[in-house]
Amino acid sequence: MTILLCIFSATALAQETADTAYKPVEYPAGYAAQLNVVYTKVKDWEGKMDIYNNPGAAKPTAVVINIHGGGWNHGVKESQTGFSTFFKAGFAVANIEYRLTPQATAPAAVEDTRCALIYLIKNANALNIDVDRIVIMGGSSGGHLALMGGLLGNDHRFDGNCPGVDNIKVAAIIDKYGITDVWDWGYGKDITSKSATRWLGDKAKDEKFAASVSPLTYVNKNSPPTFIVHGDADPTVPYQQSVKLHDKLVAVGVKTEFVTVPGGQHGKFEKEKNSEVNKAIMAFIKSIKGFDTK
């Protein structure tokens, strides 16, 4: 059950390093694993992703882009191993890494997320994935990046490192207790975070710039269906950040579902509640036109 729950439980927030030993991802027969695929290069930095796909599937498969959390300043893709729920549904998975604050400040992580999305679109035929069934998902800062990657749509302001694709879209966003207003997380009345101000770097006092890297800025009537889950006792990312996102999505008529975990901490939900969230996420995805069990 641990592997099943891992994908929807807390994104690893402990200090990870590339040398930490993680359990390899288990994937079904017929699937292929392409590890450390370079999806973008910025100077001497290489953005890498691990792709688990089914090249022999009769038709192109849905794909989930998974983004780890860690306040934009730590975390590794190898900490994310529990994708069995998606594999059982016939989905491919692209598990990505991105530049962290010690390497580059905002908007670098957003740029990398967009490049990963664009890479998959460009290489969809070779990977046997369906560009009309892309789901982007993450927790905490990974949730923020999932929201940015999906809500930007065809706004190319952060696509300078990976130009050449005009029709960029995702079918659904799965946001787990993500940051929706970066300025508020850095300076708001509820909870303040040095992770936010450090990520903003030399723009830490620029409220307009903070808005430009905040998901709330990009919500509109054409935004992708968005699933949100957040614990109402989260001590790290204010619960109200998700409330504001949900309210804005509802106001513009976007399909959305908001699951509140009573007493839930920052992704630290009870086993029974985790199971409920898992089922709700898959049910939400399957309710979107074009998705089925395979």
Coordinates of C-alpha atoms in Angstrom, one line a residue:
M1 CA 0.0 0.0 0.0
T2 CA 3.0 2.3 0.6
I3 CA 3.8 2.6 -3.1
L4 CA 0.1 3.3 -4.0
L5 CA -0.1 6.1 -1.5
C6 CA 3.2 7.6 -2.1
I7 CA 2.1 9.4 -5.3
F8 CA -0.6 11.3 -3.5
S9 CA 1.0 11.8 -0.1
A10 CA 3.4 14.5 0.9
T11 CA 6.1 15.4 -1.6
A12 CA 9.4 14.8 0.0
L13 CA 10.4 17.9 2.0
A14 CA 13.4 16.5 3.8
Q15 CA 16.8 17.5 2.6
E16 CA 17.6 15.1 -0.2
T17 CA 20.7 14.7 -2.3
A18 CA 21.4 13.0 -5.5
D19 CA 23.5 10.4 -3.5
T20 CA 20.5 9.4 -1.3
A21 CA 19.4 5.8 -2.1
Y22 CA 15.8 5.6 -3.3
K23 CA 13.7 2.6 -4.2
P24 CA 13.5 2.2 -8.0
V25 CA 10.2 2.9 -9.6
E26 CA 8.2 -0.3 -10.3
Y27 CA 6.5 -0.4 -13.6
P28 CA 4.4 -3.0 -15.5
A29 CA 5.5 -5.4 -18.1
G30 CA 5.4 -3.8 -21.5
Y31 CA 6.5 -0.4 -20.1
A32 CA 10.0 1.0 -20.8
A33 CA 12.0 3.3 -18.5
Q34 CA 14.1 6.1 -19.9
L35 CA 16.1 7.6 -17.1
N36 CA 17.7 11.0 -17.0
V37 CA 16.4 12.1 -20.4
V38 CA 17.7 15.7 -21.0
Y39 CA 14.7 17.9 -21.8
T40 CA 16.5 21.2 -21.7
K41 CA 20.0 22.7 -21.3
V42 CA 20.7 26.1 -19.7
K43 CA 24.4 26.9 -19.8
D44 CA 26.1 24.0 -18.0
W45 CA 22.9 22.8 -16.3
E46 CA 20.9 19.9 -17.8
G47 CA 17.3 19.5 -17.0
K48 CA 16.5 15.8 -16.8
M49 CA 13.3 13.7 -16.5
D50 CA 12.6 10.0 -16.0
I51 CA 10.0 8.7 -18.5
Y52 CA 8.0 5.5 -18.0
N53 CA 5.9 4.8 -21.1
N54 CA 4.2 2.0 -23.0
P55 CA 5.7 2.1 -26.5
G56 CA 3.7 -0.9 -27.6
A57 CA 0.3 0.4 -26.6
A58 CA -2.3 0.2 -29.3
K59 CA -3.0 3.9 -29.2
P60 CA -1.1 6.9 -27.6
T61 CA -1.5 6.9 -23.9
A62 CA -2.3 9.6 -21.4
V63 CA 0.8 11.0 -19.5
V64 CA 1.3 12.5 -16.0
I65 CA 4.0 15.0 -15.5
N66 CA 5.1 14.7 -11.8
I67 CA 6.9 17.5 -10.0
H68 CA 8.6 17.1 -6.6
G69 CA 8.3 19.8 -3.9
G70 CA 10.8 21.2 -1.5
G71 CA 10.3 25.0 -1.4
W72 CA 12.0 25.4 -4.8
N73 CA 15.3 24.9 -2.9
H74 CA 15.7 21.2 -2.3
G75 CA 14.3 17.8 -3.4
V76 CA 15.1 15.3 -6.2
K77 CA 13.0 13.5 -8.7
E78 CA 14.3 10.1 -7.4
S79 CA 12.3 10.7 -4.2
Q80 CA 9.1 10.2 -6.2
T81 CA 8.5 6.5 -6.7
G82 CA 4.8 5.6 -6.3
F83 CA 3.2 5.7 -9.7
S84 CA 1.4 2.4 -9.7
T85 CA -2.0 4.0 -9.7
F86 CA -1.3 5.7 -13.0
F87 CA 0.4 2.7 -14.5
K88 CA -2.6 0.6 -13.7
A89 CA -4.8 3.1 -15.6
G90 CA -2.5 2.8 -18.6
F91 CA -0.8 6.2 -18.2
A92 CA 2.8 7.1 -19.0
V93 CA 4.7 9.1 -16.3
A94 CA 7.3 11.8 -16.8
N95 CA 9.0 12.6 -13.4
I96 CA 11.0 15.8 -13.7
E97 CA 13.7 17.8 -12.0
Y98 CA 14.2 21.5 -12.3
R99 CA 16.7 24.2 -11.2
L100 CA 16.6 24.9 -7.5
T101 CA 17.2 28.2 -5.7
P102 CA 20.9 27.5 -5.1
Q103 CA 21.3 27.1 -8.9
A104 CA 18.9 29.8 -10.1
T105 CA 16.2 31.9 -8.7
A106 CA 12.7 32.7 -10.1
P107 CA 11.5 32.2 -12.7
A108 CA 14.0 29.4 -13.5
A109 CA 11.9 26.6 -12.1
V110 CA 8.8 27.8 -14.1
E111 CA 10.9 27.9 -17.2
D112 CA 12.1 24.4 -16.7
T113 CA 8.6 23.1 -16.0
R114 CA 7.4 24.6 -19.3
C115 CA 10.4 23.1 -21.1
A116 CA 9.6 19.7 -19.8
L117 CA 6.0 20.0 -21.0
I118 CA 7.1 21.3 -24.4
Y119 CA 9.6 18.4 -24.7
L120 CA 6.8 15.9 -24.2
I121 CA 4.6 17.6 -26.8
K122 CA 7.5 17.7 -29.3
N123 CA 8.3 14.0 -28.8
A124 CA 4.8 12.7 -28.3
N125 CA 4.9 10.4 -31.4
A126 CA 8.2 8.8 -30.4
L127 CA 7.0 8.3 -26.8
N128 CA 3.5 7.1 -27.8
I129 CA 1.7 9.6 -25.7
D130 CA -1.4 11.6 -26.4
V131 CA -0.9 15.4 -26.3
D132 CA -4.6 15.8 -25.6
R133 CA -4.4 13.8 -22.4
I134 CA -1.5 15.5 -20.5
V135 CA -2.0 15.8 -16.7
I136 CA 0.5 17.9 -14.7
M137 CA 0.8 17.2 -11.0
G138 CA 2.8 18.2 -7.9
G139 CA 2.8 18.9 -4.2
S140 CA 3.8 22.1 -2.3
S141 CA 6.3 24.0 -4.6
G142 CA 5.7 21.2 -7.1
G143 CA 2.0 22.0 -6.9
H144 CA 2.9 25.6 -7.7
L145 CA 4.9 24.6 -10.7
A146 CA 2.2 22.2 -11.9
L147 CA -0.3 25.1 -11.7
M148 CA 2.1 27.5 -13.5
G149 CA 2.9 24.9 -16.2
G150 CA -0.8 24.3 -16.9
L151 CA -2.3 27.7 -16.4
L152 CA 0.1 29.5 -18.7
G153 CA -1.3 27.7 -21.6
N154 CA -0.1 29.5 -24.8
D155 CA 1.4 32.4 -22.9
H156 CA 5.0 31.9 -23.9
R157 CA 6.6 34.5 -21.6
F158 CA 8.7 31.7 -19.8
D159 CA 9.3 29.6 -22.9
G160 CA 12.5 31.3 -24.1
N161 CA 14.7 28.2 -23.5
C162 CA 12.4 26.0 -25.5
P163 CA 10.6 27.8 -28.3
G164 CA 8.8 26.3 -31.3
V165 CA 5.5 24.9 -29.9
D166 CA 2.4 27.1 -30.4
N167 CA -0.4 24.8 -29.2
I168 CA 0.5 24.2 -25.5
K169 CA -2.1 22.8 -23.3
V170 CA -2.7 20.3 -20.5
A171 CA -5.9 18.4 -19.9
A172 CA -5.9 18.6 -16.1
I173 CA -3.9 20.0 -13.2
I174 CA -3.5 18.1 -9.9
D175 CA -2.5 20.6 -7.2
K176 CA -1.5 19.2 -3.8
Y177 CA -1.3 22.0 -1.2
G178 CA 0.6 24.2 -3.7
I179 CA 1.6 27.9 -3.4
T180 CA -0.8 30.0 -5.4
D181 CA 0.3 33.5 -4.4
V182 CA 4.1 33.8 -4.0
W183 CA 4.0 37.3 -2.6
D184 CA 1.5 36.3 0.1
W185 CA 3.6 33.3 1.0
G186 CA 6.6 35.5 1.5
Y187 CA 5.0 38.4 3.2
G188 CA 1.4 37.5 4.0
K189 CA -0.5 37.7 7.4
D190 CA -1.0 33.9 7.7
I191 CA 2.4 32.3 7.2
T192 CA 5.6 33.7 5.9
S193 CA 8.3 31.7 4.2
K194 CA 11.9 32.4 3.6
S195 CA 11.7 29.9 0.8
A196 CA 9.6 32.3 -1.1
T197 CA 11.8 35.4 -0.7
R198 CA 14.9 33.3 -1.4
W199 CA 13.4 31.9 -4.6
L200 CA 12.4 35.5 -5.7
G201 CA 16.1 36.4 -5.3
D202 CA 16.9 39.9 -6.4
K203 CA 13.2 40.4 -7.1
A204 CA 12.2 39.7 -3.5
K205 CA 10.7 43.2 -3.0
D206 CA 9.1 43.3 -6.5
E207 CA 5.4 42.5 -6.0
K208 CA 4.6 42.8 -9.7
F209 CA 7.3 40.2 -10.5
A210 CA 6.0 37.9 -7.7
A211 CA 2.5 38.1 -9.3
S212 CA 4.1 37.1 -12.6
V213 CA 5.2 33.8 -11.1
S214 CA 2.0 33.2 -9.1
P215 CA -0.7 30.8 -10.4
L216 CA -3.6 33.1 -9.3
T217 CA -2.5 35.6 -12.0
Y218 CA -3.2 33.2 -14.8
V219 CA -6.6 31.8 -14.0
N220 CA -9.2 32.4 -16.7
K221 CA -12.2 30.8 -18.3
N222 CA -10.0 28.7 -20.5
S223 CA -7.9 27.2 -17.7
P224 CA -7.6 23.4 -17.4
P225 CA -9.8 21.4 -15.0
T226 CA -8.0 21.6 -11.7
F227 CA -8.1 19.3 -8.7
I228 CA -7.0 20.8 -5.4
V229 CA -6.3 19.1 -2.0
H230 CA -5.1 20.9 1.1
G231 CA -5.1 20.3 4.8
D232 CA -6.8 23.0 6.8
A233 CA -4.1 22.8 9.5
D234 CA -1.2 23.2 7.1
P235 CA 1.6 25.0 9.0
T236 CA 3.8 25.5 5.9
V237 CA 1.6 26.7 3.0
P238 CA -1.6 28.5 4.2
Y239 CA -4.8 26.7 3.5
Q240 CA -6.2 30.0 2.3
Q241 CA -3.9 29.8 -0.7
S242 CA -6.0 26.9 -2.0
V243 CA -9.2 28.5 -1.0
K244 CA -8.4 31.6 -3.1
L245 CA -7.5 29.4 -6.1
H246 CA -10.6 27.4 -5.9
D247 CA -12.8 30.5 -5.5
K248 CA -11.2 32.1 -8.6
L249 CA -11.6 28.9 -10.7
V250 CA -15.3 28.7 -9.7
A251 CA -15.8 32.4 -10.5
V252 CA -14.7 32.0 -14.1
G253 CA -16.5 28.7 -14.6
V254 CA -13.6 26.2 -14.7
K255 CA -14.2 22.6 -13.7
T256 CA -12.6 22.2 -10.3
E257 CA -12.7 20.0 -7.2
F258 CA -11.4 21.1 -3.8
V259 CA -10.8 18.4 -1.2
T260 CA -10.2 19.8 2.3
V261 CA -8.4 17.4 4.8
P262 CA -9.7 18.4 8.3
G263 CA -6.7 18.7 10.6
G264 CA -4.4 17.8 7.7
Q265 CA -0.8 19.1 8.0
H266 CA 1.5 19.8 5.0
G267 CA 0.7 16.6 3.1
K268 CA 0.7 14.6 6.3
F269 CA -2.7 13.0 6.0
E270 CA -4.0 10.0 7.8
K271 CA -4.0 6.7 5.9
E272 CA -7.7 6.5 5.4
K273 CA -7.9 10.1 4.2
N274 CA -5.0 9.5 1.8
S275 CA -7.0 6.6 0.3
E276 CA -10.0 8.9 -0.2
V277 CA -7.8 11.5 -1.9
N278 CA -6.3 8.9 -4.2
K279 CA -9.7 7.8 -5.3
A280 CA -11.0 11.4 -5.7
I281 CA -8.0 12.3 -7.9
M282 CA -8.5 9.4 -10.3
A283 CA -12.2 10.0 -10.4
F284 CA -11.7 13.6 -11.3
I285 CA -9.3 12.8 -14.1
K286 CA -11.6 10.1 -15.5
S287 CA -14.5 12.6 -15.4
I288 CA -12.7 14.8 -18.0
K289 CA -13.6 14.3 -21.6
G290 CA -11.1 12.0 -23.4
F291 CA -10.0 10.0 -20.4
D292 CA -10.9 6.5 -19.6
T293 CA -9.2 3.6 -17.8
K294 CA -6.7 2.9 -20.6

